[in-house]
Protein backbone atom coordinates (compact mmCIF):
# COMPACT_ATOMS: atom_id res chain seq x y z
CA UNK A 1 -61.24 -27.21 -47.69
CA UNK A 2 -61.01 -30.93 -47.86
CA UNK A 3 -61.93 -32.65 -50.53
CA UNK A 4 -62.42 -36.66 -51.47
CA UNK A 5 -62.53 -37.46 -55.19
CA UNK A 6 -64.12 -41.19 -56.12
CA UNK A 7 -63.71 -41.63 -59.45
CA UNK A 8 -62.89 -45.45 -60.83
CA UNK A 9 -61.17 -43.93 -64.36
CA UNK A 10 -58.17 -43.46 -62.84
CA UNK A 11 -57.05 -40.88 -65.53
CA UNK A 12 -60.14 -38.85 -64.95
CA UNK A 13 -59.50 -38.85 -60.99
CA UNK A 14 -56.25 -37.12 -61.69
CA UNK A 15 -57.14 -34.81 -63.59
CA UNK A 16 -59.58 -33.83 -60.65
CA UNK A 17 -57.33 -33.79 -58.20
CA UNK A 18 -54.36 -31.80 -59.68
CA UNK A 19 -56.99 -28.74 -61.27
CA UNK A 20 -58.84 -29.22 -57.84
CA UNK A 21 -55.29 -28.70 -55.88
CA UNK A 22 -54.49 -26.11 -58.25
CA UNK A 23 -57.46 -24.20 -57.17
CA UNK A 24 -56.32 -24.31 -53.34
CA UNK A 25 -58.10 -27.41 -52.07
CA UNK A 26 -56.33 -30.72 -50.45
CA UNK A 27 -57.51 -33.54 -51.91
CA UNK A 28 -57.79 -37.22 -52.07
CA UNK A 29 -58.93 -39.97 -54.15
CA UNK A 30 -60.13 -43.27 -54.25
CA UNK A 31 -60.55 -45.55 -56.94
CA UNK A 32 -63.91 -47.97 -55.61
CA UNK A 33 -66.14 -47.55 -53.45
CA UNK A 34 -64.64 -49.48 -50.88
CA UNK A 35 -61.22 -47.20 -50.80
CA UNK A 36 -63.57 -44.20 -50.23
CA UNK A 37 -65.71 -46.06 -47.33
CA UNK A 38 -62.24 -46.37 -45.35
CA UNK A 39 -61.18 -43.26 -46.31
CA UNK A 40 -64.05 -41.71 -45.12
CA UNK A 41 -63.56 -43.23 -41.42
CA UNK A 42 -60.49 -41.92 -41.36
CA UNK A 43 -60.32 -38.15 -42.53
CA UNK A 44 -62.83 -34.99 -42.25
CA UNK A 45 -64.05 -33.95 -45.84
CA UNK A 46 -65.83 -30.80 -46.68
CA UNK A 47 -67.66 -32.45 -49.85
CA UNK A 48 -67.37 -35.99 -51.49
CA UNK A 49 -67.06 -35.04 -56.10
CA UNK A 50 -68.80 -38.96 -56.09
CA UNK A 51 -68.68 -41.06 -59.12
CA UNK A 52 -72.02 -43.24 -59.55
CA UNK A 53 -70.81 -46.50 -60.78
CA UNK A 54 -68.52 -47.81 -59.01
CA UNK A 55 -66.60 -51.16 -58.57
CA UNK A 56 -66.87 -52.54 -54.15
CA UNK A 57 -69.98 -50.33 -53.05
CA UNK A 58 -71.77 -49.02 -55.69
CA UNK A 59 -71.72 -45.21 -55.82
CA UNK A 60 -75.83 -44.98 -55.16
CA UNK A 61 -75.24 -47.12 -51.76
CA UNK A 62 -71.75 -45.11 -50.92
CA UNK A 63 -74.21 -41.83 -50.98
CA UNK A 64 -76.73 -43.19 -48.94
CA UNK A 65 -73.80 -44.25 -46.14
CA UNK A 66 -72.45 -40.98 -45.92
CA UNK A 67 -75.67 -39.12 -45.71
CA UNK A 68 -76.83 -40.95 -42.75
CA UNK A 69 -73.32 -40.15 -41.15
CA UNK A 70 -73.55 -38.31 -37.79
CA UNK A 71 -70.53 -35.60 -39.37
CA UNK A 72 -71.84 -34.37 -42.73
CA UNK A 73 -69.91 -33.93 -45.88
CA UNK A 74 -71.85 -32.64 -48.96
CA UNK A 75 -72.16 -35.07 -51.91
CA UNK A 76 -71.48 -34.03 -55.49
CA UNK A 77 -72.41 -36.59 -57.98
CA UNK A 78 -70.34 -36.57 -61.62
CA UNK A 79 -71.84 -39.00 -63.36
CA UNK A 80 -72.01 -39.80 -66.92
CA UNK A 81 -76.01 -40.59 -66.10
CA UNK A 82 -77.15 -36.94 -66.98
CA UNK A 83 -80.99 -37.70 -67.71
CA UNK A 84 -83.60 -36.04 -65.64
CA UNK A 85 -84.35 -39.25 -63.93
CA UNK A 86 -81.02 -39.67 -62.84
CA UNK A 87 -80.55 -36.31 -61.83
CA UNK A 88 -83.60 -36.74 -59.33
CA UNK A 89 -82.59 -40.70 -58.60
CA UNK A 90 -79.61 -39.49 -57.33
CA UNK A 91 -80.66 -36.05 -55.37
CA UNK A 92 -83.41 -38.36 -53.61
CA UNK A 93 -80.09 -41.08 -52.71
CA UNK A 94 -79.21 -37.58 -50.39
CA UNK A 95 -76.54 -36.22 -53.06
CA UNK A 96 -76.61 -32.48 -52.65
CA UNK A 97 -75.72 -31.57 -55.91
CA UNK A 98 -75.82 -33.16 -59.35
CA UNK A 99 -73.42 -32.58 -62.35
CA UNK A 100 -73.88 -34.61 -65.87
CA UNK A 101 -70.29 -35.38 -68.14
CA UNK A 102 -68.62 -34.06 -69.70
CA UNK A 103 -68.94 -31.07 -67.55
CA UNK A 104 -67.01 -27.45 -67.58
CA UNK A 105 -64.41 -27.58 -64.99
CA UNK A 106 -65.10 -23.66 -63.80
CA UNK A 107 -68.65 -24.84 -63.22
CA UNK A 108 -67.53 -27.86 -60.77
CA UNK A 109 -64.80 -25.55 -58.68
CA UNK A 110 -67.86 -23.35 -58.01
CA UNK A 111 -70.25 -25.92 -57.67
CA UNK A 112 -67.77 -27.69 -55.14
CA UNK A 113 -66.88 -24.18 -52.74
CA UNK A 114 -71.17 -23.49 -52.85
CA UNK A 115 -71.22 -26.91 -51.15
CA UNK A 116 -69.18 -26.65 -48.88
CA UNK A 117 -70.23 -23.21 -48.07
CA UNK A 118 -73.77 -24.66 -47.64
CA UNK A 119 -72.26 -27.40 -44.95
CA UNK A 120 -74.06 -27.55 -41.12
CA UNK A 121 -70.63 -26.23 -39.82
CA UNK A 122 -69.74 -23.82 -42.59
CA UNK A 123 -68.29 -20.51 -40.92
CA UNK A 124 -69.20 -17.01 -42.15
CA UNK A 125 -67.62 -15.77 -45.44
CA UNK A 126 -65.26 -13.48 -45.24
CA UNK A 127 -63.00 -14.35 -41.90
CA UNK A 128 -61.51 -11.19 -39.97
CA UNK A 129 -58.86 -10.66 -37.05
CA UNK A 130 -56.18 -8.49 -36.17
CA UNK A 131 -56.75 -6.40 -39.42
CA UNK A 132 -57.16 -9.51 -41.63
CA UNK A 133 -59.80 -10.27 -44.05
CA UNK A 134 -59.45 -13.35 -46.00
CA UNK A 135 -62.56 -14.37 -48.54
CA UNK A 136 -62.55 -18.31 -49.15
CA UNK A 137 -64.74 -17.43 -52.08
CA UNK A 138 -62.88 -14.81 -53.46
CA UNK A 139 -59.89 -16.16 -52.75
CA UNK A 140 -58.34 -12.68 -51.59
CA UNK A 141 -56.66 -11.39 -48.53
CA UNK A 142 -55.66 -8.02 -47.07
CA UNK A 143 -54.41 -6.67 -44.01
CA UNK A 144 -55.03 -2.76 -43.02
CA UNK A 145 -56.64 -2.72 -46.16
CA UNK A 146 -53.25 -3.70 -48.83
CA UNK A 147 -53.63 -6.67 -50.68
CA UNK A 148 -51.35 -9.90 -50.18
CA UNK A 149 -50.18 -11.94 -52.47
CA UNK A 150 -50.10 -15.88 -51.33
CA UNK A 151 -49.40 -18.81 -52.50
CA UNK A 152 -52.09 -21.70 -52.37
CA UNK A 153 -50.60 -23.44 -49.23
CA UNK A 154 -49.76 -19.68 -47.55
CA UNK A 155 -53.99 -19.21 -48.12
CA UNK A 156 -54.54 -22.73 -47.15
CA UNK A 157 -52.93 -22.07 -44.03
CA UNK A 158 -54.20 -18.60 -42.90
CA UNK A 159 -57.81 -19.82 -43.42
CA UNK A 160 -57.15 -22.47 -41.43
CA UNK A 161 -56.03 -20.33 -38.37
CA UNK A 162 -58.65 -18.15 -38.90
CA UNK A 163 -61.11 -20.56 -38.85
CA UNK A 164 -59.33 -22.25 -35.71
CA UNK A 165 -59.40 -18.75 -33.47
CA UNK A 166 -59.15 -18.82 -30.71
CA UNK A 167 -57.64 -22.36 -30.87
CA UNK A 168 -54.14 -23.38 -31.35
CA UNK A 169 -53.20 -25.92 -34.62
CA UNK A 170 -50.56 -28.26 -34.34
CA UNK A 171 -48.67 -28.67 -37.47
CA UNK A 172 -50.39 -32.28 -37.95
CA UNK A 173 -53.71 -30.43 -38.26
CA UNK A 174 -52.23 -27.88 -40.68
CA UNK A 175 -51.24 -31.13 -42.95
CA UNK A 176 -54.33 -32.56 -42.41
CA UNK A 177 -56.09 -29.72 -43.82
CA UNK A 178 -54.12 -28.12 -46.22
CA UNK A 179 -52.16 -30.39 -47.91
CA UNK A 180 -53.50 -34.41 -48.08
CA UNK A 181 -53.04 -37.88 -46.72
CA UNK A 182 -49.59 -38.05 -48.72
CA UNK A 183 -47.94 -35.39 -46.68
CA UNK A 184 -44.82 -36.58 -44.91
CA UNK A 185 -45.86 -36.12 -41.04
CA UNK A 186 -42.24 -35.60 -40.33
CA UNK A 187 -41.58 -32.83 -43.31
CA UNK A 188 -40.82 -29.03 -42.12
CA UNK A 189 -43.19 -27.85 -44.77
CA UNK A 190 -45.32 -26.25 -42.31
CA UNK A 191 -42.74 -24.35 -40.50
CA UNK A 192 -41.49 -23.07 -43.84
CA UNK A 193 -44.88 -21.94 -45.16
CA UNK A 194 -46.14 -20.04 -41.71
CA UNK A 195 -42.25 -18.58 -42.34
CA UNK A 196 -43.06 -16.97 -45.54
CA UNK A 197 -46.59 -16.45 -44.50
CA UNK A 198 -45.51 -14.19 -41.45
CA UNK A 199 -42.84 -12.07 -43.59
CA UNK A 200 -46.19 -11.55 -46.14
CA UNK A 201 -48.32 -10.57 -43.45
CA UNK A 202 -45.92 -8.02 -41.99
CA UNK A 203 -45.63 -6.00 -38.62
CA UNK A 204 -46.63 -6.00 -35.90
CA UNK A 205 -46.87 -10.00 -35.84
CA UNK A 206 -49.88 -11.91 -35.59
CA UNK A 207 -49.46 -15.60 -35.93
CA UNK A 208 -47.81 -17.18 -32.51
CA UNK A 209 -46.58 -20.41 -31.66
CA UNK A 210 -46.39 -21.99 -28.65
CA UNK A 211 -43.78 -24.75 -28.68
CA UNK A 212 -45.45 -28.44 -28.30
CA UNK A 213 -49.14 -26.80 -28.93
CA UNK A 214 -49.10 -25.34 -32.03
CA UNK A 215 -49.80 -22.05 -34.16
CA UNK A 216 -52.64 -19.29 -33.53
CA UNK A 217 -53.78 -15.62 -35.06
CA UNK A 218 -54.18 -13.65 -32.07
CA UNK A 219 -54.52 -9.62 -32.29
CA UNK A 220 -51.46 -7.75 -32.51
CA UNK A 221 -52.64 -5.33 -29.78
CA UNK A 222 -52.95 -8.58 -27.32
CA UNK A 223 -49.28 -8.60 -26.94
CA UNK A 224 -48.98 -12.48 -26.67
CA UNK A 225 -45.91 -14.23 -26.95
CA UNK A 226 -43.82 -13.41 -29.53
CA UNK A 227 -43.33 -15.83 -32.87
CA UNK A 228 -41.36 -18.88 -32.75
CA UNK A 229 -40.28 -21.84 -34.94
């Protein structure tokens, strides 16, 4: 999941986007509402956590631009405006949800993955293939039924997949979406993490790659080509 944080108090945004990383998203930030117009252009979010004033465009007109976008992200307003009036001001702007500060962090995680589960192009739940079942909510996987322990990134990057199948990923898409726009596109980070993520997942292997495409999940009974890089 993708997320963009706009939030002028710069110490606030931080503090977003290091417990929102922490909980297994990538995410951005942007500081007025002109950085998060431009940022929007150029990357796919899953949901916008949108502050309401704010310095360039004004959080109220930023919400109405992105909910007449043709792609659509799901707005979350945090907003220090927590009267009833501004609750429904900003719901009838097109913000999907609506949280007053100061606010319980546990609550906004939540608050953000029911957004993004509620998105036009949302997949099913729980994602399954070759004996893998991987909750986003949950934030569990198995194979054959045992548990597996992973890392944020490791999870990042099998949902990904999953969600991809039958497609291939290039490494540049895995960035994209599972780690943010300060990711070195020249790093091996990718190659390392699918690494550890293959020894986790076990035999018979299930995640391919086909050099100059990219990585897939197929079914271990498909006998594809066997794992490289």
């Amino acid at each position: 999941m993708r997320v963009l944080v706009v939030e002028d108090a710069r110490s606030l945004a931080d503090v977003l986007v290091e417990g929102l990383r922490d909980q297994g998203m990538a995410v951005d930030a942007a500081h007025d509402g002109l950085e998060a117009a431009a940022k929007l252009d150029l990357n796919a979010y899953d949901v916008v956590v949108l502050d309401r004033d704010l310095p360039g465009i004004h959080g109220d007109t930023l919400c109405e631009m992105i909910a007449e976008r043709h792609h659509r992200v799901m707005v979350l307003m945090l907003t220090a405006a927590g009267a009833p009036g501004d609750r429904v001001s900003g719901l009838s702007l097109g913000a999907d949800d609506y949280l007053a500060k100061p606010f319980h962090f546990p609550e906004l995680v939540l608050r953000i993955r029911s957004l993004a589960r509620r998105r036009p192009a949302a997949r099913a739940r729980t994602l399954c293939a070759a004996g893998i079942e991987l909750n986003p909510l949950l934030r569990t996987v198995t194979r054959d039924g045992r548990r597996l322990d992973l890392s944020v990134k490791e999870f990042g990057v099998l949902e990904a997949l999953l969600r991809a199948r039958p497609a291939f990923l290039r490494a540049e898409d895995l960035l994209e979406q599972v780690w943010d726009e300060h990711a070195d596109p020249f790093t091996n980070t990718v190659t390392v993490t699918i690494g550890r993520l293959r020894r986790k997942l076990g035999e018979p292997p299930v995640i391919i790659t086909k050099p100059g495409v990219g990585y897939r999940v197929d079914d271990a009974s498909t006998g594809g080509p066997a794992p490289a890089g």
